[in-house]
Structures are given as structure tokens and as C-alpha cells.
Tab-separated table of C-alpha atoms and ligand atoms in Angstrom:
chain	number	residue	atom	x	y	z
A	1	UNK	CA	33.055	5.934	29.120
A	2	UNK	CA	31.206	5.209	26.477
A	3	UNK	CA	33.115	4.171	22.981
A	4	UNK	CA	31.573	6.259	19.959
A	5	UNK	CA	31.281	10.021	20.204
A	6	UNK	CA	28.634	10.322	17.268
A	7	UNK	CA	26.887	13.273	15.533
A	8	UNK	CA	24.317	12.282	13.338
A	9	UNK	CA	23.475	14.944	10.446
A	10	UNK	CA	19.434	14.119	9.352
A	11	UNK	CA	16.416	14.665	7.541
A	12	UNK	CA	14.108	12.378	9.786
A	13	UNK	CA	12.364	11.097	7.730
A	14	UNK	CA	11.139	7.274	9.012
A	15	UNK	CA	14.368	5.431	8.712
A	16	UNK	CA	16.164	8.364	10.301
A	17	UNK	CA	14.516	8.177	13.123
A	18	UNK	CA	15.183	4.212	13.420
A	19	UNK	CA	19.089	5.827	13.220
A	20	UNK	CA	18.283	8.353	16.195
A	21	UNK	CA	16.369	6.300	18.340
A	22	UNK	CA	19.345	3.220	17.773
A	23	UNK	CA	21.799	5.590	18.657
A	24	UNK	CA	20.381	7.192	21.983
A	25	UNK	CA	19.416	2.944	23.079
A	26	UNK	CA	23.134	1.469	22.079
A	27	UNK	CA	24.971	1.545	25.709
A	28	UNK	CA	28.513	2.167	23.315
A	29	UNK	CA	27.042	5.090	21.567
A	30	UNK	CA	27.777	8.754	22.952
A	31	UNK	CA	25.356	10.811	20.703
A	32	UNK	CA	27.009	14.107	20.969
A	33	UNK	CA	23.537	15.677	19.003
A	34	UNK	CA	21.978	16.385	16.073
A	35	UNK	CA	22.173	18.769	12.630
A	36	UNK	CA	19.467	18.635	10.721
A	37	UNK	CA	19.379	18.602	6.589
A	38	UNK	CA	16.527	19.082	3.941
A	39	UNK	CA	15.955	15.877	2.427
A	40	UNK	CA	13.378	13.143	3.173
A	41	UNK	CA	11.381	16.693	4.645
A	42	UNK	CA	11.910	20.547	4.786
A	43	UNK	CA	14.669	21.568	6.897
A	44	UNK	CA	11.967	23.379	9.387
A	45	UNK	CA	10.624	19.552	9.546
A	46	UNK	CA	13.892	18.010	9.913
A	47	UNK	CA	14.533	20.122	12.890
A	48	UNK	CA	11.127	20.073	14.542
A	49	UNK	CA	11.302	16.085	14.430
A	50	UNK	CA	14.676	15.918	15.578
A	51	UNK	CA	14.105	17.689	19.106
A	52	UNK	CA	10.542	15.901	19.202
A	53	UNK	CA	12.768	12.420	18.588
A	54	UNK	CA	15.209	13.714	21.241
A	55	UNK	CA	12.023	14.916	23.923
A	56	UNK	CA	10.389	11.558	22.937
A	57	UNK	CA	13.749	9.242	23.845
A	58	UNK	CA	14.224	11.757	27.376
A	59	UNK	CA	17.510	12.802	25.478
A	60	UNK	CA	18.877	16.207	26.695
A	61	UNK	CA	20.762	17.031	23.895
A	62	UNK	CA	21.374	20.161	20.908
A	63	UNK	CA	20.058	19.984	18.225
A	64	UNK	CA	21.604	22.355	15.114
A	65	UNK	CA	20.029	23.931	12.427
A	66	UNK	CA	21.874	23.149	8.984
A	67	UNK	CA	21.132	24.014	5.483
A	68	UNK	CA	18.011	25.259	3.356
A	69	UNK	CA	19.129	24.134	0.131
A	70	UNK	CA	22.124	22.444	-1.804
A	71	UNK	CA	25.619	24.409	-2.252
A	72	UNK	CA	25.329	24.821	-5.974
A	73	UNK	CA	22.022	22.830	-7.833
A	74	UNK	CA	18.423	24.020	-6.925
A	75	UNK	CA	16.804	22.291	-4.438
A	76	UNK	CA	14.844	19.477	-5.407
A	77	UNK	CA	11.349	18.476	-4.131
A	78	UNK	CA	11.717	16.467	-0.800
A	79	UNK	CA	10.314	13.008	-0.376
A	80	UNK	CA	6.786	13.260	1.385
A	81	UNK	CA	6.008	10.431	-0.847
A	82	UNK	CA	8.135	8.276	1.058
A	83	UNK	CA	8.301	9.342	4.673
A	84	UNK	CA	4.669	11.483	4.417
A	85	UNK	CA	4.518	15.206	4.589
A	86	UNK	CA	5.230	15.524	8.210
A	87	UNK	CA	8.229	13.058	8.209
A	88	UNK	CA	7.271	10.196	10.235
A	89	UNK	CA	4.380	8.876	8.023
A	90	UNK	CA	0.626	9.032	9.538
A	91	UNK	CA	2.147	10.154	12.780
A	92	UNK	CA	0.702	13.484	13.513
A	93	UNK	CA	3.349	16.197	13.977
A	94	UNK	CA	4.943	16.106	17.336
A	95	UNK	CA	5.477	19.635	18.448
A	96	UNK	CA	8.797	20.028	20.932
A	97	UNK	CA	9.115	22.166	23.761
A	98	UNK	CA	13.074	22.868	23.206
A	99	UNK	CA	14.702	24.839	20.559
A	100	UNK	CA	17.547	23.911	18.362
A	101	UNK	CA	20.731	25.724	19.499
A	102	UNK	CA	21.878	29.152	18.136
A	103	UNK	CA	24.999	28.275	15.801
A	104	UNK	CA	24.440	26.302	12.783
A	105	UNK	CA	25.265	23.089	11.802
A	106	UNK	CA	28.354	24.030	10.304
A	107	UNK	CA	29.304	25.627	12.855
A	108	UNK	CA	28.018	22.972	15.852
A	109	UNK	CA	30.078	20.333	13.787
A	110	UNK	CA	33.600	22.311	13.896
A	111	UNK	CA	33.120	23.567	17.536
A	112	UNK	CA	32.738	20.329	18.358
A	113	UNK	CA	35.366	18.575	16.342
A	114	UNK	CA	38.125	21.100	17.509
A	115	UNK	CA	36.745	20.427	20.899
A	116	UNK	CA	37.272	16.443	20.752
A	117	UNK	CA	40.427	16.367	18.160
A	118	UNK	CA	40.221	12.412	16.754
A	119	UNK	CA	37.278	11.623	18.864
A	120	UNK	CA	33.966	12.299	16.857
A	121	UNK	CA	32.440	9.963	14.144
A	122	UNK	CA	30.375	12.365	11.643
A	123	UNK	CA	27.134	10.095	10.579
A	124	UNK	CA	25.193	11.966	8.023
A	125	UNK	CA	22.297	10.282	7.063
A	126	UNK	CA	20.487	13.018	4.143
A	127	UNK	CA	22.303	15.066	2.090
A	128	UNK	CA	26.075	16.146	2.834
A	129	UNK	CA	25.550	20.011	2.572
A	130	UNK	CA	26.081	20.240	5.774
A	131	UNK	CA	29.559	18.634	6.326
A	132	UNK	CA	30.692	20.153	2.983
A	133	UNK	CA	29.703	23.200	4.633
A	134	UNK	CA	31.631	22.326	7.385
A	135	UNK	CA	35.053	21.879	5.522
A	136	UNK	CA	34.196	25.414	3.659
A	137	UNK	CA	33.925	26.986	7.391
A	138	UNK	CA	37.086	24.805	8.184
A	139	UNK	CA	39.034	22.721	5.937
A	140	UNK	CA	41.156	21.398	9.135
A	141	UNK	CA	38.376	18.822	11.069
A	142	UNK	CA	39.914	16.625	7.636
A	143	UNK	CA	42.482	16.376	10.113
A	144	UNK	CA	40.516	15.985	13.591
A	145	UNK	CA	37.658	14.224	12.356
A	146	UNK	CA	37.256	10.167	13.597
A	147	UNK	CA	35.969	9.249	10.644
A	148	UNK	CA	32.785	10.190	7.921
A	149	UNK	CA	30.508	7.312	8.181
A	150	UNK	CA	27.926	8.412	5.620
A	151	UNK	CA	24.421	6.871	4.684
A	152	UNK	CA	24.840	7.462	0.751
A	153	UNK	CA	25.819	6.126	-2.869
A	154	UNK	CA	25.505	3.128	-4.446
A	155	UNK	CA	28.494	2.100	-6.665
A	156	UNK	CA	27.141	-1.273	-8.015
A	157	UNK	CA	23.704	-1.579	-7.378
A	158	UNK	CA	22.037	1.159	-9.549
A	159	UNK	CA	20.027	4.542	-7.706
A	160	UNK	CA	16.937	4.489	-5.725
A	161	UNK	CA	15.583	7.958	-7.038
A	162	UNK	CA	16.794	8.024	-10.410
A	163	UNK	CA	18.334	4.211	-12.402
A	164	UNK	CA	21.980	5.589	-10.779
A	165	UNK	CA	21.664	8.102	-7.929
A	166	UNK	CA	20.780	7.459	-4.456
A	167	UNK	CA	18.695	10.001	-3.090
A	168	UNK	CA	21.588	11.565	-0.266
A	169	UNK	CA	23.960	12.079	-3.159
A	170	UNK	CA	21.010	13.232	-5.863
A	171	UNK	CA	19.994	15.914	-3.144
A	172	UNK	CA	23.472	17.657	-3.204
A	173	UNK	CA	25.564	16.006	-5.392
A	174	UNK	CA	28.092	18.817	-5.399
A	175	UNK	CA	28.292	18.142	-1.665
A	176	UNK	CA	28.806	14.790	-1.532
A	177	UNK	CA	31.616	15.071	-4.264
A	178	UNK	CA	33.491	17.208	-1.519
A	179	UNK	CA	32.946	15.002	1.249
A	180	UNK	CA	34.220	11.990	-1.065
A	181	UNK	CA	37.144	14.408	-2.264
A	182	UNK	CA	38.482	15.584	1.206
A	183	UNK	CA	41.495	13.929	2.662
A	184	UNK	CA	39.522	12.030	5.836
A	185	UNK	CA	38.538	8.248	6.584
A	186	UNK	CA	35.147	8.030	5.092
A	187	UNK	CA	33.058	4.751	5.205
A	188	UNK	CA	30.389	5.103	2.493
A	189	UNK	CA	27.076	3.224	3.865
A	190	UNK	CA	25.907	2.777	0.224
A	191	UNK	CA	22.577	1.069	-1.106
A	192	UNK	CA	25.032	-1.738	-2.112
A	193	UNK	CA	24.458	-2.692	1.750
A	194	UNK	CA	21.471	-1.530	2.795
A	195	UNK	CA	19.020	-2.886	0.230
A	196	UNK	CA	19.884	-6.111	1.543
A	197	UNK	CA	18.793	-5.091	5.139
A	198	UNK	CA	15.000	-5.278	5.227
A	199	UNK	CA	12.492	-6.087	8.355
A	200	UNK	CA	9.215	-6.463	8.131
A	201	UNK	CA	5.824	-5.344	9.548
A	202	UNK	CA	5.779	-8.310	11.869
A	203	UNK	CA	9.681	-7.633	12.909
A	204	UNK	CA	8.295	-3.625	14.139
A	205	UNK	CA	5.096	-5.335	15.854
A	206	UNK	CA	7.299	-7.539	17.958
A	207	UNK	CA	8.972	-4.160	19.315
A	208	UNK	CA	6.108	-2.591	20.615
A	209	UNK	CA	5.091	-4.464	23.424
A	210	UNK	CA	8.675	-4.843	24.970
A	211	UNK	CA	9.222	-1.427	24.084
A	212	UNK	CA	5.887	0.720	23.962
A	213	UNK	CA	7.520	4.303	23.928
A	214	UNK	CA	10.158	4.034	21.101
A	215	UNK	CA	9.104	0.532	19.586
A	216	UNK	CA	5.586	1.668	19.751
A	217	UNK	CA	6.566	4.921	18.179
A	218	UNK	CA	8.347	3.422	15.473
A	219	UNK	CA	5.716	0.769	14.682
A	220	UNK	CA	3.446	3.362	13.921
A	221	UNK	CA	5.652	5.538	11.891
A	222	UNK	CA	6.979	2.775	9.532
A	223	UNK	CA	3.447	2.136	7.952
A	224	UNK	CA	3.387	4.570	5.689
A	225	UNK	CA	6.901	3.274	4.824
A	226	UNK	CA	5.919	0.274	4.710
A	227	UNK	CA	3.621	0.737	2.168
A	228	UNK	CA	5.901	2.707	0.178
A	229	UNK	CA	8.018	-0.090	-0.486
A	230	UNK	CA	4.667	-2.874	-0.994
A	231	UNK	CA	4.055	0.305	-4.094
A	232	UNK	CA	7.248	0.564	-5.398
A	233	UNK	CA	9.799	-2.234	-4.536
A	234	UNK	CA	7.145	-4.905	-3.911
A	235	UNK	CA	7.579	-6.605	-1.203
A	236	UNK	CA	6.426	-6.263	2.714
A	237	UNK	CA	8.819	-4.374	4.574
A	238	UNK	CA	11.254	-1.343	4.517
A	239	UNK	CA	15.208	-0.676	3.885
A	240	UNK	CA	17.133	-0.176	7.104
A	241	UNK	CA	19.085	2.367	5.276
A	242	UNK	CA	20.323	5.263	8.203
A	243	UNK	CA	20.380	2.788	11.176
A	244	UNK	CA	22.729	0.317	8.896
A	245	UNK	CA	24.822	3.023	8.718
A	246	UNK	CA	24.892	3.777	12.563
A	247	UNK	CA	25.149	0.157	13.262
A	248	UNK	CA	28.473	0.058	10.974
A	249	UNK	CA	29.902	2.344	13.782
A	250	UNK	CA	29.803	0.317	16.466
A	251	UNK	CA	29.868	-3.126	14.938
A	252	UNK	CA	32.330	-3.235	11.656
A	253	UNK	CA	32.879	-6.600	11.709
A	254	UNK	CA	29.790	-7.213	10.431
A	255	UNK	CA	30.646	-5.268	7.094
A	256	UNK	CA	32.888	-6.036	4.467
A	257	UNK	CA	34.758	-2.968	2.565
A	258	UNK	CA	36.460	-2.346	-0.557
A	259	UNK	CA	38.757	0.665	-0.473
A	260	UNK	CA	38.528	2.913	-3.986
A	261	UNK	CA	38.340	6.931	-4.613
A	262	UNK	CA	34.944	7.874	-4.958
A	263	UNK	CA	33.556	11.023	-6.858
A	264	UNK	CA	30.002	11.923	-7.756
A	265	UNK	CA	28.806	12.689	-11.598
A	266	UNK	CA	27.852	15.989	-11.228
A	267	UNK	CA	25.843	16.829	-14.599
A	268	UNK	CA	23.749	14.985	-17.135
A	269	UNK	CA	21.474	12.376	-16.891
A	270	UNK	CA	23.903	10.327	-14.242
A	271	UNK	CA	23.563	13.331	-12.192
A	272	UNK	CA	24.395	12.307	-8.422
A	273	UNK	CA	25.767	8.707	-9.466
A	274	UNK	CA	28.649	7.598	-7.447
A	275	UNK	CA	31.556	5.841	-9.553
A	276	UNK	CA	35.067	4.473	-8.914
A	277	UNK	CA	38.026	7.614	-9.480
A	278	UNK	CA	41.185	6.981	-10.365
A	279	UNK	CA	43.877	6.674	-7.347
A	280	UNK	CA	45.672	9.999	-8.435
A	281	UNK	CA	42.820	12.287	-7.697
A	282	UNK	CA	41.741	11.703	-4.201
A	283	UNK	CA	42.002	9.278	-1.279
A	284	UNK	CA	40.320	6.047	-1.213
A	285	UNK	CA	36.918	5.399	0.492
A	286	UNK	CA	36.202	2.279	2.844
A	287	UNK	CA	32.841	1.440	0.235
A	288	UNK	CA	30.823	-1.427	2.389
A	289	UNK	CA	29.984	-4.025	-0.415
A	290	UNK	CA	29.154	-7.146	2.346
A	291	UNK	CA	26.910	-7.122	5.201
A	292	UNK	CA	26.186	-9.775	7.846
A	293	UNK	CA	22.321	-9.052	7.270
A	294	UNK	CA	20.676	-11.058	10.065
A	295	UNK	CA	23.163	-9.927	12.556
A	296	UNK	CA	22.478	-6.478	11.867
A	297	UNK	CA	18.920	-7.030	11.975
A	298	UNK	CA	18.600	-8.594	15.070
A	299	UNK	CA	21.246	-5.787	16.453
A	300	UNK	CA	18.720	-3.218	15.325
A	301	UNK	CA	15.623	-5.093	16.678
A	302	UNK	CA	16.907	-6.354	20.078
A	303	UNK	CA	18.731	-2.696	21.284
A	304	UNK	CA	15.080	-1.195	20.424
A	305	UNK	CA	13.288	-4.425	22.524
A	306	UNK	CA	15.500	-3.886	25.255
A	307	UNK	CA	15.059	-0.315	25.188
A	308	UNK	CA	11.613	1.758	26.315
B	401	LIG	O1	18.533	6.632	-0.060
B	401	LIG	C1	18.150	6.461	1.280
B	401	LIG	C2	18.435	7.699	2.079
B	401	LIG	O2	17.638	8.777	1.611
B	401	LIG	C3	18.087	7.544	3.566
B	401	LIG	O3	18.935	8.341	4.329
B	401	LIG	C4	16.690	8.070	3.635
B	401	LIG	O4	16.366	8.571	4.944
B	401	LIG	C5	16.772	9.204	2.663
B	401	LIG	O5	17.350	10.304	3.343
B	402	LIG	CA1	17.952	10.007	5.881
């Protein structure tokens, strides 16, 4: 049986799709399905790519809907600029044959939490609406949950979309304050990790030959993120920001943690910055401040190699 029962909530989005296509090739990974988020694209996008990611990997899996906009802010304008207008970069849209499921993310999430009480790791990887939604529709998966291991935040090393917000937390801020807030284990996958995990042009050519379906597929889809990052961090090569965060599943050990209560600045300029709260107010967060960097490259580049 295989060890981690994993929904991933997405807005693939390049690096997303790294996240996916890790999770379906890692033999300790159950990926119980998808939700899908506004975020990197449209939630219509988010959904299309996420049953094309599925059709592409031969994954037979659901797929749910989830949110068109944040629980309380307007929506703010998704990031084309850094995954391209269709998600995955220059890759033309990929149109699937299957349809995502009839309930919504919200709902997929409980169902499937109340089905497997203390089983299922929730790995959102966009915006938290979803899951906040989630513990609106039923405040008991705090209890039944594995454990929130969440793509998002940075608490010491300053915002990737505005000087203090990362973009997960900037898109609902609201939402990710009630994620943070509930009483549940939640490992917080911040950019304080996963600005140190980089690979490079050269690191997605070497996939594509051992791997031409998925490794060829993500070769092609990282260029345009690629040269996101030569425009505006300046250097040659990407953040490994979702699949760090599915990689901390399965291999902890190569993260350190500190544990502190987390909440999210919810007006002002700081808008969607994630800071330390005081013990009183809510239960601490496991906040991954080390990384083994090399190991979890080469995790993410040799499960992709040995993949299809
Ligand atoms: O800040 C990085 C996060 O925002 C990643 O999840 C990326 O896919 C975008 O959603
Ligand atoms: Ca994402």
C-alpha cells in the first residue's frame, strides 16, 4: 500500500505541474486527485490543465472544480506573466477528453477526508480558498485531516509579488489566515525554502531523453519560466516552489522546521505578509526554514528520469 494519501489543491501553472507530475511518478505517493484554484491561471485553466496533466501522465483520477475568486478581497489579476496565458508557458493548450467531477472542491475535499479519517495529506499549492472553504462546509476534517502541507508564505525572506507577500497568501490572504488559524498540523512550504531550490535549463534537458513523455513535457513548458526568472530574478533557472512542497511529504528529513503561530496581515500595504503570532491565539505551524537542497533536487530530477 502505498504511504501518502495526497490531494493536491492547484493552479497549474509551470511549477504546479512539476508538483503533479512528481506526485503521480513517486512509488510512495497515493494521489487521491486534484482541486483546482485561480491563481498562476483562471480557474477554467486550472481545471482544463489539471485533467490534460492527469490524461498526459495515464492517471485515472477526479479532478474538482474549486473557487472563482477569493472569500472576501477582489480577485486579483492572475500570473500569465509568469506561467503564460495558457498555464504551461509556450505549450499550446492541451484540450482533455474527461471532465472534472460534479461536487466541488470543497466538497471533494470533506467527502474524502470523512472517508479516510487521519489518512489524507491536503497539499495546496495556489491560493487556500479552497481548504478555507472546506472548514466553512465542515469545521471537523481539523480533526480528520493528516496534515496541511501548504506551498505558501515567507516569514523571513521578504514576498515574491509584493517586498512581503508571497503570491498563494497575496491571492487570498483572508484564506490563508484561516488555514494558519485552524486547530490542524500544518507544514508551511514557505519561500524561506524554496528560493533556495533552483534547477536549471540543462537539469530539465537531461530529463527528456530518459523520460520523453513527462520530462519532455516539462522541458518544454519551463521555458517560458525560465525566462521569467533570467527577467526578473536574474539568473538561469526556475524555483521548485510546488514540487518542494510535495517532496516535504514524503521525505521530511530533508527539511528543517521551526514551530510558531502563523497569521496573515490582512490590510495595508503588508497585505498577504505572513508574520510570527503570539502563542495565545492559535496553534503553532511546523514553518520549514532548512532544506537539504541538492537532495531534493536530485529527488525531483531522478523520480521524473526514471519515470516516462
Ligand atoms: O509563490 C509561488 C507560488 O505561487 C507557487 O505555487 C506558484 O505556482 C504560484 O502559485
Ligand atoms: Ca502553484
Amino acid at each position: 500500500m502505498r504511504q501518502h494519501k495526497v490531494i493536491i489543491d492547484t493552479d497549474p501553472g509551470v511549477d504546479d505541474a512539476m508538483a503533479i507530475l512528481y506526485a503521480c511518478l513517486d512509488p510512495s505517493i497515493e494521489l487521491l486527485g486534484l482541486t483546482t484554484i485561480f491563481g498562476n491561471v483562471t480557474t477554467d485553466i486550472a481545471t482544463r490543465n489539471s485533467l490534460a496533466l492527469l490524461e498526459l501522465a495515464g492517471q485515472d483520477l477526479p479532478v474538482a472544480r474549486g473557487a472563482e475568486k477569493p472569500i472576501v478581497q477582489e480577485a486579483k489579476p492572475v500570473a500569465w506573466e509568469v506561467h503564460g496565458k495558457e498555464g504551461f508557458g509556450d505549450v499550446p493548450p492541451m484540450l482533455p477528453g474527461s471532465k472534472p467531477v460534479d461536487e466541488s472542491a470543497a466538497e471533494f475535499i470533506c467527502r474524502l477526508v470523512n472517508e479516510n479519517p487521519g489518512e489524507i495529506t491536503l497539499c495546496p499549492v495556489g491560493p487556500l480558498t479552497n481548504i478555507a472553504l472546506a472548514l466553512e462546509l465542515d469545521p471537523g476534517i481539523a480533526n480528520k485531516v493528516k496534515s496541511v502541507t501548504l506551498m505558501g508564505g515567507s516569514m523571513d525572506e521578504g514576498g515574491n509579488v509584493t517586498s512581503h507577500a508571497e503570491a498563494n497568501v497575496w491571492q487570498d490572504p483572508h484564506a490563508a489566515d484561516m488555514v494558519f488559524a485552524a486547530d490542524w498540523e500544518v507544514i508551511m512550504v514557505g519561500l524561506d525554502v524554496t528560493h533556495q531550490v533552483i534547477c536549471t535549463p540543462k537539469d530539465f534537458a537531461s530529463m527528456v531523453e530518459p523520460a520523453p513523455k513527462l520530462g519532455g513535457f516539462l522541458n518544454d513548458a519551463a521555458q517560458f519560466y525560465f525566462q521569467f526568472h533570467r527577467d526578473e530574478n536574474g539568473f538561469d533557472g526556475c524555483h521548485m516552489h510546488d514540487p518542494t512542497a510535495v517532496m516535504s511529504i514524503v521525505r521530511p528529513d530533508l527539511f528543517s522546521i521551526d514551530e510558531t503561530p502563523v497569521s496573515v496581515i490582512l490590510e495595508g500595504d503588508e497585505i498577504g505578509r505572513t508574520i510570527r503570532a503570539s502563542k495565545t491565539e492559535r496553534s503553532a505551524v511546523k514553518v520549514c526554514f532548512g532544506i537539504e537542497v541538492e537532495a531534493v533536487r536530485n529527488l525531483f530530477l531522478e523520480t521524473v528520469k526514471n519515470g516516462y
